[in-house]
PDB file of N, CA and C in Angstrom:
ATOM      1  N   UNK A  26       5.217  47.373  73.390  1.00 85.00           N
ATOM      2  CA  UNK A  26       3.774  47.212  73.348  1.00 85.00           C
ATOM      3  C   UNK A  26       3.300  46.341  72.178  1.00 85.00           C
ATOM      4  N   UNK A  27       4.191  45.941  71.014  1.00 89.00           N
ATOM      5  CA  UNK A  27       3.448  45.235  69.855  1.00 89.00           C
ATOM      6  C   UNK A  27       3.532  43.657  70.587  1.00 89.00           C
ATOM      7  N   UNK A  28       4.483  43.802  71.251  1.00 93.00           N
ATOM      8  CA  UNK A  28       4.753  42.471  71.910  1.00 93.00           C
ATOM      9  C   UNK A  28       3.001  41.952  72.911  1.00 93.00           C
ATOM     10  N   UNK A  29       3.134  43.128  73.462  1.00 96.00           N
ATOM     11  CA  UNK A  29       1.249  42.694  74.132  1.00 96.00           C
ATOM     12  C   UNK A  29       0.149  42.403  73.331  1.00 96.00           C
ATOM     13  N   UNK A  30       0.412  43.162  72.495  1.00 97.00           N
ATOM     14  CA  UNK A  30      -0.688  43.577  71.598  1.00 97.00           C
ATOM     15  C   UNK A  30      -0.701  42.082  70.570  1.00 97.00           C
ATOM     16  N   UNK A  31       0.153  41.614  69.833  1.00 94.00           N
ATOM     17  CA  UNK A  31       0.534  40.090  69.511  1.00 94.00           C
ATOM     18  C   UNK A  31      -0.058  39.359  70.408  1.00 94.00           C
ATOM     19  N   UNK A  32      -0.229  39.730  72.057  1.00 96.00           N
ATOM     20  CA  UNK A  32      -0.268  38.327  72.577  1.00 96.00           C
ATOM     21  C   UNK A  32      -1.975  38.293  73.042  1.00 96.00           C
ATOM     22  N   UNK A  33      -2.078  39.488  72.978  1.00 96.00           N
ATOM     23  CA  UNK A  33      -3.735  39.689  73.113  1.00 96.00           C
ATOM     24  C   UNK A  33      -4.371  39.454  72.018  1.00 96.00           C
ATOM     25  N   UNK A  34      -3.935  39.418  70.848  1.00 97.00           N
ATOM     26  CA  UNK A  34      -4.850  39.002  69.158  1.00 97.00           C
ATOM     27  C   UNK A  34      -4.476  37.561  69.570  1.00 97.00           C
ATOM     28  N   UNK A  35      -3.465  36.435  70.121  1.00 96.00           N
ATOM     29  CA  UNK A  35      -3.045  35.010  69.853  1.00 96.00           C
ATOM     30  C   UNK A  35      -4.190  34.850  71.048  1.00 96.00           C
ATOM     31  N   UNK A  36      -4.390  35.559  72.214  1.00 97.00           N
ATOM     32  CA  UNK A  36      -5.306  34.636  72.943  1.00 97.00           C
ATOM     33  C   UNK A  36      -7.119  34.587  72.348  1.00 97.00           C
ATOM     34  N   UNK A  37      -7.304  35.944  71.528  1.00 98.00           N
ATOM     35  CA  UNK A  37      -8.377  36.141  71.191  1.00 98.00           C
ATOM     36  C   UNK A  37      -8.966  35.363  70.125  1.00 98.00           C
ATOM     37  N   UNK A  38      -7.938  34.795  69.622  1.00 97.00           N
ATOM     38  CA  UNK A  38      -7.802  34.129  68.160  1.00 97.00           C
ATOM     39  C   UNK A  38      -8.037  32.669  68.781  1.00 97.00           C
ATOM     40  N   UNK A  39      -7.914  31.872  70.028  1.00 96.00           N
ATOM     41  CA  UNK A  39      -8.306  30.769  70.724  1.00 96.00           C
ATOM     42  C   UNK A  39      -9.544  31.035  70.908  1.00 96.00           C
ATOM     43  N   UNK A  40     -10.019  32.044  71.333  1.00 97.00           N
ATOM     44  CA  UNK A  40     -11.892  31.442  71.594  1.00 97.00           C
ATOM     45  C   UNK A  40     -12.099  32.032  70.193  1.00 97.00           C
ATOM     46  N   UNK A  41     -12.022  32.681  69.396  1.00 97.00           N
ATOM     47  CA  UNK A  41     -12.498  32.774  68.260  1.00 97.00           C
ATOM     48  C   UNK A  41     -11.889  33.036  67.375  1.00 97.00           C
ATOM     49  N   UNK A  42     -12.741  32.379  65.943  1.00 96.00           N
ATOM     50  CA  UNK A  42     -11.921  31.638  64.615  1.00 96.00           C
ATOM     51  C   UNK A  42     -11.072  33.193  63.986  1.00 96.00           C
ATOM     52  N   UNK A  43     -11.861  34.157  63.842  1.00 98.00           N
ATOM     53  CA  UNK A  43     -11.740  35.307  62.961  1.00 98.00           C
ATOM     54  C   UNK A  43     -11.228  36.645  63.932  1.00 98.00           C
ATOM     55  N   UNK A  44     -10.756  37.262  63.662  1.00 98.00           N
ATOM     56  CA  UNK A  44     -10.525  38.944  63.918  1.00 98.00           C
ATOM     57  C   UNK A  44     -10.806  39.903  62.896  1.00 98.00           C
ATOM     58  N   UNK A  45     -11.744  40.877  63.055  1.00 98.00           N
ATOM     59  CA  UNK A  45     -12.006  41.805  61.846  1.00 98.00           C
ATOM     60  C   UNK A  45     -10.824  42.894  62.316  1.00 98.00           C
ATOM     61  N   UNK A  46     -10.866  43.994  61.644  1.00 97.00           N
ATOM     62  CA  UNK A  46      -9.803  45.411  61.963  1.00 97.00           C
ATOM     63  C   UNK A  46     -10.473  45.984  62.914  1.00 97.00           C
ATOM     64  N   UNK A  47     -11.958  46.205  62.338  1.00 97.00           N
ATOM     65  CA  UNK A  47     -12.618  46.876  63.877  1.00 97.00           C
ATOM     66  C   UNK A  47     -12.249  46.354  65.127  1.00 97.00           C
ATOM     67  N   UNK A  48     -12.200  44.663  65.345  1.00 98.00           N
ATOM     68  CA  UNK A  48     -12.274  44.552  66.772  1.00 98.00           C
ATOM     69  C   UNK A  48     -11.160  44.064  67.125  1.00 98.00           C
ATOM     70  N   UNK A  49     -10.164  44.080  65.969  1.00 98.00           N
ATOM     71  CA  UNK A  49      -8.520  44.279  66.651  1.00 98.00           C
ATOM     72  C   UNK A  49      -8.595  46.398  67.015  1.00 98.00           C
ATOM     73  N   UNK A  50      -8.827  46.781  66.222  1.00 98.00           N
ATOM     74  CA  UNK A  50      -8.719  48.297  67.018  1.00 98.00           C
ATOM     75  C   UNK A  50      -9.192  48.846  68.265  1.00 98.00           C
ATOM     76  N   UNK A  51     -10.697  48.142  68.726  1.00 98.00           N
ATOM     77  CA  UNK A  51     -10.908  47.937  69.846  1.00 98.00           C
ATOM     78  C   UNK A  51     -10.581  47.410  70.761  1.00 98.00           C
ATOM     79  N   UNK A  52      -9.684  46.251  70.501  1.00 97.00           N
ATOM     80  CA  UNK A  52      -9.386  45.445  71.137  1.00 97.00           C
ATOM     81  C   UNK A  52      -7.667  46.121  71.992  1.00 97.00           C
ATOM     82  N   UNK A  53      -7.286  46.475  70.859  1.00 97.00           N
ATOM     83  CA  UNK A  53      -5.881  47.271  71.340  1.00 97.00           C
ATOM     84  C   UNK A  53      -6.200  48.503  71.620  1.00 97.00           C
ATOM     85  N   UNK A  54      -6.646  49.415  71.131  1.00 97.00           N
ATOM     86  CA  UNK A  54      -6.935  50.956  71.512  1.00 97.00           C
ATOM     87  C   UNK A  54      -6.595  51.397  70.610  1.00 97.00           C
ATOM     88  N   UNK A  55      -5.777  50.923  69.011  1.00 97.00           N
ATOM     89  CA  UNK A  55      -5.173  51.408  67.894  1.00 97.00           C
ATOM     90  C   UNK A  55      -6.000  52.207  67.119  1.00 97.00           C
ATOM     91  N   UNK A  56      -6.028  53.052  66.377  1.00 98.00           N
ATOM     92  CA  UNK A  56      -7.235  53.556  65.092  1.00 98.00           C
ATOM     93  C   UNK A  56      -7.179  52.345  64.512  1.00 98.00           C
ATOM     94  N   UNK A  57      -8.228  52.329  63.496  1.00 97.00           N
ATOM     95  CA  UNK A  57      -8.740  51.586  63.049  1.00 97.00           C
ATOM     96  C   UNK A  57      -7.604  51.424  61.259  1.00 97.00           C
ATOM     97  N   UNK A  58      -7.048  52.461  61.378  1.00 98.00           N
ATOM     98  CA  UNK A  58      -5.807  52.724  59.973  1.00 98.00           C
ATOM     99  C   UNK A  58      -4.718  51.630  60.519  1.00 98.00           C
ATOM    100  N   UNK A  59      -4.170  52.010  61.963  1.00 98.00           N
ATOM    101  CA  UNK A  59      -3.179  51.669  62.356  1.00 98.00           C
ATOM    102  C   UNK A  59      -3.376  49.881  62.638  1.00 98.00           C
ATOM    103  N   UNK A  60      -4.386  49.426  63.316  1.00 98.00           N
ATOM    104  CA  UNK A  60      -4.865  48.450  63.028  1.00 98.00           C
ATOM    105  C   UNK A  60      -4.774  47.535  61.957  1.00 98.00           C
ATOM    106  N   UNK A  61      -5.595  48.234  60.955  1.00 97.00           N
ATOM    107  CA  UNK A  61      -5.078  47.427  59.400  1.00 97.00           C
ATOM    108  C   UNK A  61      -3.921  47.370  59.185  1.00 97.00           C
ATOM    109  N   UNK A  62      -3.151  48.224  59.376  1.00 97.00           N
ATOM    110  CA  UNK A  62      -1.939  47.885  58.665  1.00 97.00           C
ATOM    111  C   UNK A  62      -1.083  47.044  59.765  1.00 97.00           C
ATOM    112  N   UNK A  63      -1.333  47.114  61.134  1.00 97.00           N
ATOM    113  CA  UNK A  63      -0.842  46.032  61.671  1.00 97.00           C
ATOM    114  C   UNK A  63      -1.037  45.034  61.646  1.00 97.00           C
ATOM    115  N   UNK A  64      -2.329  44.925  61.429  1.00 97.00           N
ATOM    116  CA  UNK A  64      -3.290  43.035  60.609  1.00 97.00           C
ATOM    117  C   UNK A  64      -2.344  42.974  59.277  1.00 97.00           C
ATOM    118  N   UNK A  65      -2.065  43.568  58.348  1.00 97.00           N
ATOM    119  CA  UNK A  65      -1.791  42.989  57.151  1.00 97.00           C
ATOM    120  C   UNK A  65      -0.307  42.801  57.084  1.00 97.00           C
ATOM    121  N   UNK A  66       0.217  43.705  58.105  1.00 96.00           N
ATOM    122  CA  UNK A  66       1.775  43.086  58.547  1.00 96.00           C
ATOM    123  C   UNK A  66       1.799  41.953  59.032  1.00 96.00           C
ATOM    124  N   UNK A  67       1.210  41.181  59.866  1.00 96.00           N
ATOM    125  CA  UNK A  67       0.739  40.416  60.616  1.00 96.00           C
ATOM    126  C   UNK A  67       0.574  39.429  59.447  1.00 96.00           C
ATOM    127  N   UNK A  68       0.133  39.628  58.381  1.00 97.00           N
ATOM    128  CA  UNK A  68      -0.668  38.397  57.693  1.00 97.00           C
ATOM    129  C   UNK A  68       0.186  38.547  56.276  1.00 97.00           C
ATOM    130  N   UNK A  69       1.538  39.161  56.314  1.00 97.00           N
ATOM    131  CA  UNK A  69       1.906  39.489  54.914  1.00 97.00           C
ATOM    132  C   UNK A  69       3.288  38.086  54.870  1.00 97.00           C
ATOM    133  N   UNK A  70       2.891  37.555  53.700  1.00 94.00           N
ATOM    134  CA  UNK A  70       3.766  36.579  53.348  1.00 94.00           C
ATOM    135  C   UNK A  70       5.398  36.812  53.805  1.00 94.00           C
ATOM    136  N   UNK A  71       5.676  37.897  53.396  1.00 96.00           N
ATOM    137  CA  UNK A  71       7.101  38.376  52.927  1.00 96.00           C
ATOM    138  C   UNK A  71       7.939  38.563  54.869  1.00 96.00           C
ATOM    139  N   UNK A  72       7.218  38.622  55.441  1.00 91.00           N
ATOM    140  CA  UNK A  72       7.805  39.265  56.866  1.00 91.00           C
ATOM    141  C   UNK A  72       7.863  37.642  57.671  1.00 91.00           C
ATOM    142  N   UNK A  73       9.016  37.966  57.940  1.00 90.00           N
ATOM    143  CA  UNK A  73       9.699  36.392  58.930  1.00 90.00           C
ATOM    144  C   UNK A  73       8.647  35.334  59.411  1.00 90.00           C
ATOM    145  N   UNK A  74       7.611  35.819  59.975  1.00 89.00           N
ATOM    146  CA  UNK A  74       6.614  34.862  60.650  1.00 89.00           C
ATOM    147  C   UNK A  74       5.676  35.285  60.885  1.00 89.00           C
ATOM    148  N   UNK A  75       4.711  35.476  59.261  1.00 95.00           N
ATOM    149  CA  UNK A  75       3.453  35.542  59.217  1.00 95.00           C
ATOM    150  C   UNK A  75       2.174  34.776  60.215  1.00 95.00           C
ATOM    151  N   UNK A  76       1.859  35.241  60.963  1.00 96.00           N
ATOM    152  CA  UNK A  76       0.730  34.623  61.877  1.00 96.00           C
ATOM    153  C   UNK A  76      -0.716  34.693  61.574  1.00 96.00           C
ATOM    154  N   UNK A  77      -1.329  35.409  60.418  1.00 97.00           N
ATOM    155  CA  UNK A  77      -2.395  35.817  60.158  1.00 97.00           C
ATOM    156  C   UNK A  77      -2.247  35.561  58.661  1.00 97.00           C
ATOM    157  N   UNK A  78      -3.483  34.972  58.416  1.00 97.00           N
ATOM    158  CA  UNK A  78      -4.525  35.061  56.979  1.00 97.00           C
ATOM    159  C   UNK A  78      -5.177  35.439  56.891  1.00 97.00           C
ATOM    160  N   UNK A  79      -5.162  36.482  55.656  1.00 97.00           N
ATOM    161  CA  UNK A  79      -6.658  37.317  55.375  1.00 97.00           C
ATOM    162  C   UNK A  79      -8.062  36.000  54.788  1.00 97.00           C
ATOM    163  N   UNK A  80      -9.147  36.798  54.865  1.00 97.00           N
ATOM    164  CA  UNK A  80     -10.317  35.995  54.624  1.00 97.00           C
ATOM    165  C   UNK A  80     -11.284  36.979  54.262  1.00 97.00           C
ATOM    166  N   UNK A  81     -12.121  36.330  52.896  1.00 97.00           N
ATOM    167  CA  UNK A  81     -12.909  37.743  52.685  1.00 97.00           C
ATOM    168  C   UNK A  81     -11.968  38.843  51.811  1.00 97.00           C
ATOM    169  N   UNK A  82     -13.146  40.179  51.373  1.00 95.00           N
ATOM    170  CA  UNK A  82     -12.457  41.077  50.721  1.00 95.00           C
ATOM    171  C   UNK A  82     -13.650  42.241  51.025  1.00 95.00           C
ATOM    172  N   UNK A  83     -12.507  43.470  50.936  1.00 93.00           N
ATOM    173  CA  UNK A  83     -13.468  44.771  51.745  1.00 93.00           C
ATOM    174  C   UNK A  83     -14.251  44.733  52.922  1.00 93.00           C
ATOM    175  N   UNK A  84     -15.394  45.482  52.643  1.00 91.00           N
ATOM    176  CA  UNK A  84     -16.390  44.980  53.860  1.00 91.00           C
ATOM    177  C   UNK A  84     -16.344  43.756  54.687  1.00 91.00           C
ATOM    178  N   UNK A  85     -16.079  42.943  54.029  1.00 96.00           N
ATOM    179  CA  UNK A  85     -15.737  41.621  54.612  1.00 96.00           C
ATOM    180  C   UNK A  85     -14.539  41.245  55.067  1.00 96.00           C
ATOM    181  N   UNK A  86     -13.504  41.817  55.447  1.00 97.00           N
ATOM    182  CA  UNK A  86     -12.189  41.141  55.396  1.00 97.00           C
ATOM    183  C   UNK A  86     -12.186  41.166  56.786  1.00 97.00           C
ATOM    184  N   UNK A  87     -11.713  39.501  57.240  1.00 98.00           N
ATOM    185  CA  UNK A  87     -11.355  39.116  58.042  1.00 98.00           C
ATOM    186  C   UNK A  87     -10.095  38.506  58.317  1.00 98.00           C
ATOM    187  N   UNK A  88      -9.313  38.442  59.519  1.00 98.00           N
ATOM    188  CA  UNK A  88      -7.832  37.302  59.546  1.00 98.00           C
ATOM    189  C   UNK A  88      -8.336  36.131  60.220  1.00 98.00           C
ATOM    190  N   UNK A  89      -7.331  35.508  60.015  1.00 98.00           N
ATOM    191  CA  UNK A  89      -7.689  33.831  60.807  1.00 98.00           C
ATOM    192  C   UNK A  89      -6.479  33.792  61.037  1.00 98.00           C
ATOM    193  N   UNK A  90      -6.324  33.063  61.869  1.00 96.00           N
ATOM    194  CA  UNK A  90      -4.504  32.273  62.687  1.00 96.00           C
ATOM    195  C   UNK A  90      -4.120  31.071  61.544  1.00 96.00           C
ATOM    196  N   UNK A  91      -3.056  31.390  61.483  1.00 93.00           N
ATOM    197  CA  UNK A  91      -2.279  30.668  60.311  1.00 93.00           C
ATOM    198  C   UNK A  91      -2.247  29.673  61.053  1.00 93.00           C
ATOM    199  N   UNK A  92      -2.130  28.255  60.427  1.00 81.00           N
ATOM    200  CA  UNK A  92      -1.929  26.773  60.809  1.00 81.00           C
ATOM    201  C   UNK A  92      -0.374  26.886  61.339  1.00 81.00           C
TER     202      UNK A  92
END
């Protein structure tokens, strides 16, 4: 399922620039905990093939699709 869930944030990330945690959690059905920490896996330097950049801080934090 992370495999879907990857491919549903890459198509969502084509019509639009940003993903917050809220509407990746909605978007997958994840809590909103589990979410974040799958966004920041997603966007963490250190792991094979980071696909996500954070943007913003707290209230504000958003990802964007890595170049």
């Amino acid at each position: 399922e992370p495999t879907a869930r990857r491919a549903a944030l890459l198509t969502y990330l084509d019509e639009s620039p940003t993903i917050s945690i809220g509407k990746y959690a909605h978007l997958t059905g994840l809590s909103r905990k589990d979410a974040s920490a799958e966004l920041h896996h997603l966007a963490d330097p250190a792991t094979p093939d980071p696909i996500l950049a954070p943007s913003g801080t707290g209230t504000h934090l958003v990802f964007v699709k890595r170049k």
